[in-house]
Coordinates of C-alpha atoms and ligand atoms in Angstrom, one line a residue:
X1 CA -11.6 31.2 0.0
X2 CA -12.9 31.9 3.5
X3 CA -11.9 31.4 7.0
X4 CA -14.8 30.7 9.5
X5 CA -15.2 29.4 13.1
X6 CA -15.4 25.6 12.8
X7 CA -19.1 24.5 12.5
X8 CA -21.1 21.3 11.6
X9 CA -21.0 22.3 7.8
X10 CA -17.3 21.5 7.7
X11 CA -16.4 18.1 6.6
X12 CA -13.3 17.1 8.5
X13 CA -13.3 13.4 8.1
X14 CA -10.7 13.4 5.4
X15 CA -8.4 16.1 6.6
X16 CA -4.8 15.0 6.3
X17 CA -1.8 17.3 7.0
X18 CA 0.7 14.5 7.4
X19 CA 0.8 15.1 11.2
X20 CA -1.5 12.6 12.8
X21 CA -2.2 14.3 16.1
X22 CA -3.1 17.6 14.2
X23 CA -5.5 15.4 12.0
X24 CA -7.0 13.6 14.9
X25 CA -7.5 16.9 16.7
X26 CA -9.7 18.5 14.0
X27 CA -11.6 15.3 13.3
X28 CA -12.5 14.3 16.9
X29 CA -11.4 16.8 19.5
X30 CA -12.0 20.4 18.3
X31 CA -15.7 20.5 18.6
X32 CA -15.4 19.4 22.3
X33 CA -12.8 21.9 23.0
X34 CA -15.0 24.7 21.5
X35 CA -18.1 23.5 23.5
X36 CA -16.1 23.4 26.7
X37 CA -14.6 26.9 25.8
X38 CA -11.0 25.9 26.2
X39 CA -10.2 26.7 22.5
X40 CA -11.7 28.2 19.5
X41 CA -10.9 26.8 16.0
X42 CA -10.9 28.6 12.6
X43 CA -11.1 26.7 9.3
X44 CA -10.0 27.6 5.8
X45 CA -12.2 26.3 3.0
X46 CA -12.7 27.1 -0.8
X47 CA -15.8 25.8 -2.8
X48 CA -16.0 22.6 -1.0
X49 CA -16.8 21.9 2.8
X50 CA -13.3 20.1 3.2
X51 CA -11.0 22.1 5.3
X52 CA -7.7 23.3 3.5
X53 CA -6.2 24.1 6.8
X54 CA -7.1 25.2 10.3
X55 CA -5.7 26.9 13.5
X56 CA -6.8 27.1 17.2
X57 CA -6.6 30.0 19.5
X58 CA -6.7 30.1 23.3
X59 CA -5.6 32.3 26.2
X60 CA -2.3 31.7 28.0
X61 CA 0.3 33.6 29.9
X62 CA 4.0 34.2 29.8
X63 CA 6.2 34.4 32.9
X64 CA 8.1 37.6 32.8
X65 CA 11.3 35.8 33.5
X66 CA 10.9 33.8 30.2
X67 CA 11.0 37.0 28.2
X68 CA 14.2 38.6 26.9
X69 CA 15.4 41.2 29.5
X70 CA 15.3 43.9 26.8
X71 CA 11.4 43.4 26.8
X72 CA 10.6 42.4 30.4
X73 CA 12.4 45.6 31.8
X74 CA 9.7 47.7 29.9
X75 CA 6.9 45.9 31.4
X76 CA 5.1 46.3 34.9
X77 CA 6.5 43.9 37.5
X78 CA 3.6 41.4 37.3
X79 CA 4.8 37.8 37.5
X80 CA 3.2 37.0 34.2
X81 CA 1.7 38.8 31.2
X82 CA -1.4 37.7 29.1
X83 CA -0.9 36.1 25.7
X84 CA -2.8 34.6 22.8
X85 CA -1.8 30.9 22.1
X86 CA -2.2 29.5 18.6
X87 CA -2.0 25.9 19.9
X88 CA -2.3 24.3 16.6
X89 CA -1.8 25.2 12.9
X90 CA -2.1 22.8 10.0
X91 CA -2.4 22.9 6.2
X92 CA -3.7 19.9 4.2
X93 CA -0.6 18.0 2.6
X94 CA -1.9 18.5 -0.9
X95 CA -2.1 22.3 -0.5
X96 CA 1.3 23.0 1.1
X97 CA 3.4 25.8 -0.2
X98 CA 0.5 27.8 -1.6
X99 CA 0.9 30.4 1.2
X100 CA -2.1 29.0 3.1
X101 CA -0.1 28.7 6.2
X102 CA 0.8 32.4 5.9
X103 CA -3.0 33.2 5.2
X104 CA -4.0 31.3 8.4
X105 CA -1.3 33.0 10.5
X106 CA -2.3 36.4 9.3
X107 CA -6.0 35.7 10.0
X108 CA -5.0 34.6 13.5
X109 CA -2.9 37.8 14.1
X110 CA -5.8 39.9 12.9
X111 CA -8.3 38.1 15.3
X112 CA -5.9 38.5 18.2
X113 CA -5.4 42.1 17.4
X114 CA -9.0 42.8 17.2
X115 CA -9.9 41.0 20.4
X116 CA -11.1 43.3 23.2
X117 CA -9.1 41.3 25.8
X118 CA -5.6 42.7 25.9
X119 CA -2.7 40.3 25.2
X120 CA 1.0 41.2 25.2
X121 CA 2.2 38.6 22.9
X122 CA 1.2 35.9 20.3
X123 CA 2.5 32.5 21.2
X124 CA 3.0 29.3 19.2
X125 CA 4.3 25.8 20.0
X126 CA 6.4 24.8 17.1
X127 CA 6.3 21.0 16.9
X128 CA 9.5 20.4 15.3
X129 CA 12.4 22.3 13.6
X130 CA 10.5 22.7 10.4
X131 CA 7.6 24.4 12.1
X132 CA 10.1 26.6 14.1
X133 CA 11.7 27.6 10.7
X134 CA 8.2 28.6 9.5
X135 CA 7.6 30.8 12.4
X136 CA 11.1 32.3 12.4
X137 CA 10.2 33.5 8.9
X138 CA 7.5 35.7 10.6
X139 CA 10.0 37.0 13.3
X140 CA 8.8 34.7 16.1
X141 CA 11.6 34.4 18.8
X142 CA 12.1 31.5 21.2
X143 CA 10.8 31.9 24.8
X144 CA 13.9 31.3 26.9
X145 CA 12.7 28.6 29.3
X146 CA 10.5 26.7 27.1
X147 CA 11.6 24.1 24.4
X148 CA 9.9 25.1 21.2
X149 CA 7.5 27.7 22.5
X150 CA 7.9 30.8 20.4
X151 CA 6.4 34.4 20.6
X152 CA 6.0 37.7 18.8
X153 CA 4.9 40.9 20.7
X154 CA 1.5 42.1 19.8
X155 CA 3.1 45.6 19.2
X156 CA 5.0 44.0 16.3
X157 CA 1.8 42.5 14.9
X158 CA -0.1 45.9 15.3
X159 CA 2.7 47.5 13.0
X160 CA 2.0 44.9 10.3
X161 CA -1.6 46.0 10.2
X162 CA -1.0 49.7 10.6
Ligands
LIG1 C1 3.9 24.8 8.7 C2 2.7 24.8 7.7 C3 1.4 25.3 8.5 C4 3.2 25.8 6.6 O1 2.1 26.0 5.6 P1 2.3 26.2 4.1 O2 1.0 26.5 3.6 O3 3.0 25.0 3.5 O4 3.4 27.4 4.2 P2 3.3 28.7 3.3 O5 3.1 28.3 1.8 O6 2.2 29.6 3.8 O7 4.7 29.3 3.5 C5 4.9 30.6 3.7 C6 6.4 31.0 3.9 O8 6.7 30.4 5.1 C7 8.0 29.9 5.0 N1 8.2 28.6 5.3 C8 7.2 27.5 5.2 N2 7.6 26.4 5.6 C9 8.9 26.7 6.2 C10 9.8 25.9 6.8 N3 9.6 24.6 7.0 N4 11.0 26.5 7.2 C11 11.2 27.7 7.0 N5 10.4 28.6 6.4 C12 9.2 28.0 6.0 C13 8.5 30.3 3.7 O9 9.3 31.5 3.8 C14 7.3 30.5 2.9 O10 7.5 31.5 2.0 P3 8.2 31.2 0.5 O11 7.1 30.7 -0.2 O12 8.8 32.5 0.2 O13 9.3 30.1 0.7 C15 2.5 23.5 6.9 O14 3.7 23.1 6.4 C16 1.9 22.4 7.9 O15 0.8 22.2 8.1 N6 2.9 21.6 8.5 C17 2.6 20.5 9.3 C18 2.0 21.0 10.7 C19 2.9 22.0 11.4 O16 4.1 21.9 11.4 N7 2.3 23.0 12.0 C20 3.0 24.1 12.6 C21 3.0 24.2 14.0 S1 2.7 22.8 15.0

C-alpha cells in the first residue's frame, strides 16, 4: 500500500465511500482545488490505481476564544493561531474496518508535523456523530464555538511520533 499526492494515474471514477459529497469531491473537484492551491489531496492505493481512501489538507486558523482556557492561557495573545485542516477523509465502503482510516489519519499527522510552516493544532470537520466518534478515539476534542469542528494540539501529535 502507498499514499501519494493525487495525480492523473489515480482512477477515481468508481470511488464509493457511501457519502456522496465525499465521492463527488474526489471524482470532480479535488484536481481543481489542487491546481488552485486551496487544498492538497493524498490517496491510498494498493496494487490497482483505484483509491482505497483519501484525505485533504489545507491551512486554517483557530480563534483563541474557541480553545479551552487551559490551552489558550498558555498561548501568546494573538486573536487566532494557525492550524492544519483535514477537510475531508474517506475510506471506500468495501474496505471499512481495516484500519485504513487510521492509516490515512496517521499519514496526515506525519505530513502536518513535517511541514516547515508551523501550525498549533490539527483540525477536522466531523460530518456526523459516527465521524466524531472516530476522531474521539484519537483524542480529538471539540472546538467550543463550532458545531462538529474538532482539534488535537500538534504537541500531542509530536508525542505520538517521538
Ligand atoms: C470514518 C472512516 C474514515 C473510518 O475509516 P475505517 O478505515 O473504517 O476505520 P478504521 O478501521 O481505521 O478504524 C480505526 C479505529 O477507529 C475507531 N472507529 C472507527 N469508526 C468509528 C466510529 N464510527 N465511532 C467510534 N470509533 C470508530 C475504532 O476504534 C477503530 O478501532 P477498532 O478497530 O479498535 O474498533 C470511514 O468510516 C469513512 O470513510 N466514513 C465515511 C466518511 C466519514 O465519515 N469521514 C470522516 C470525516 S467527514
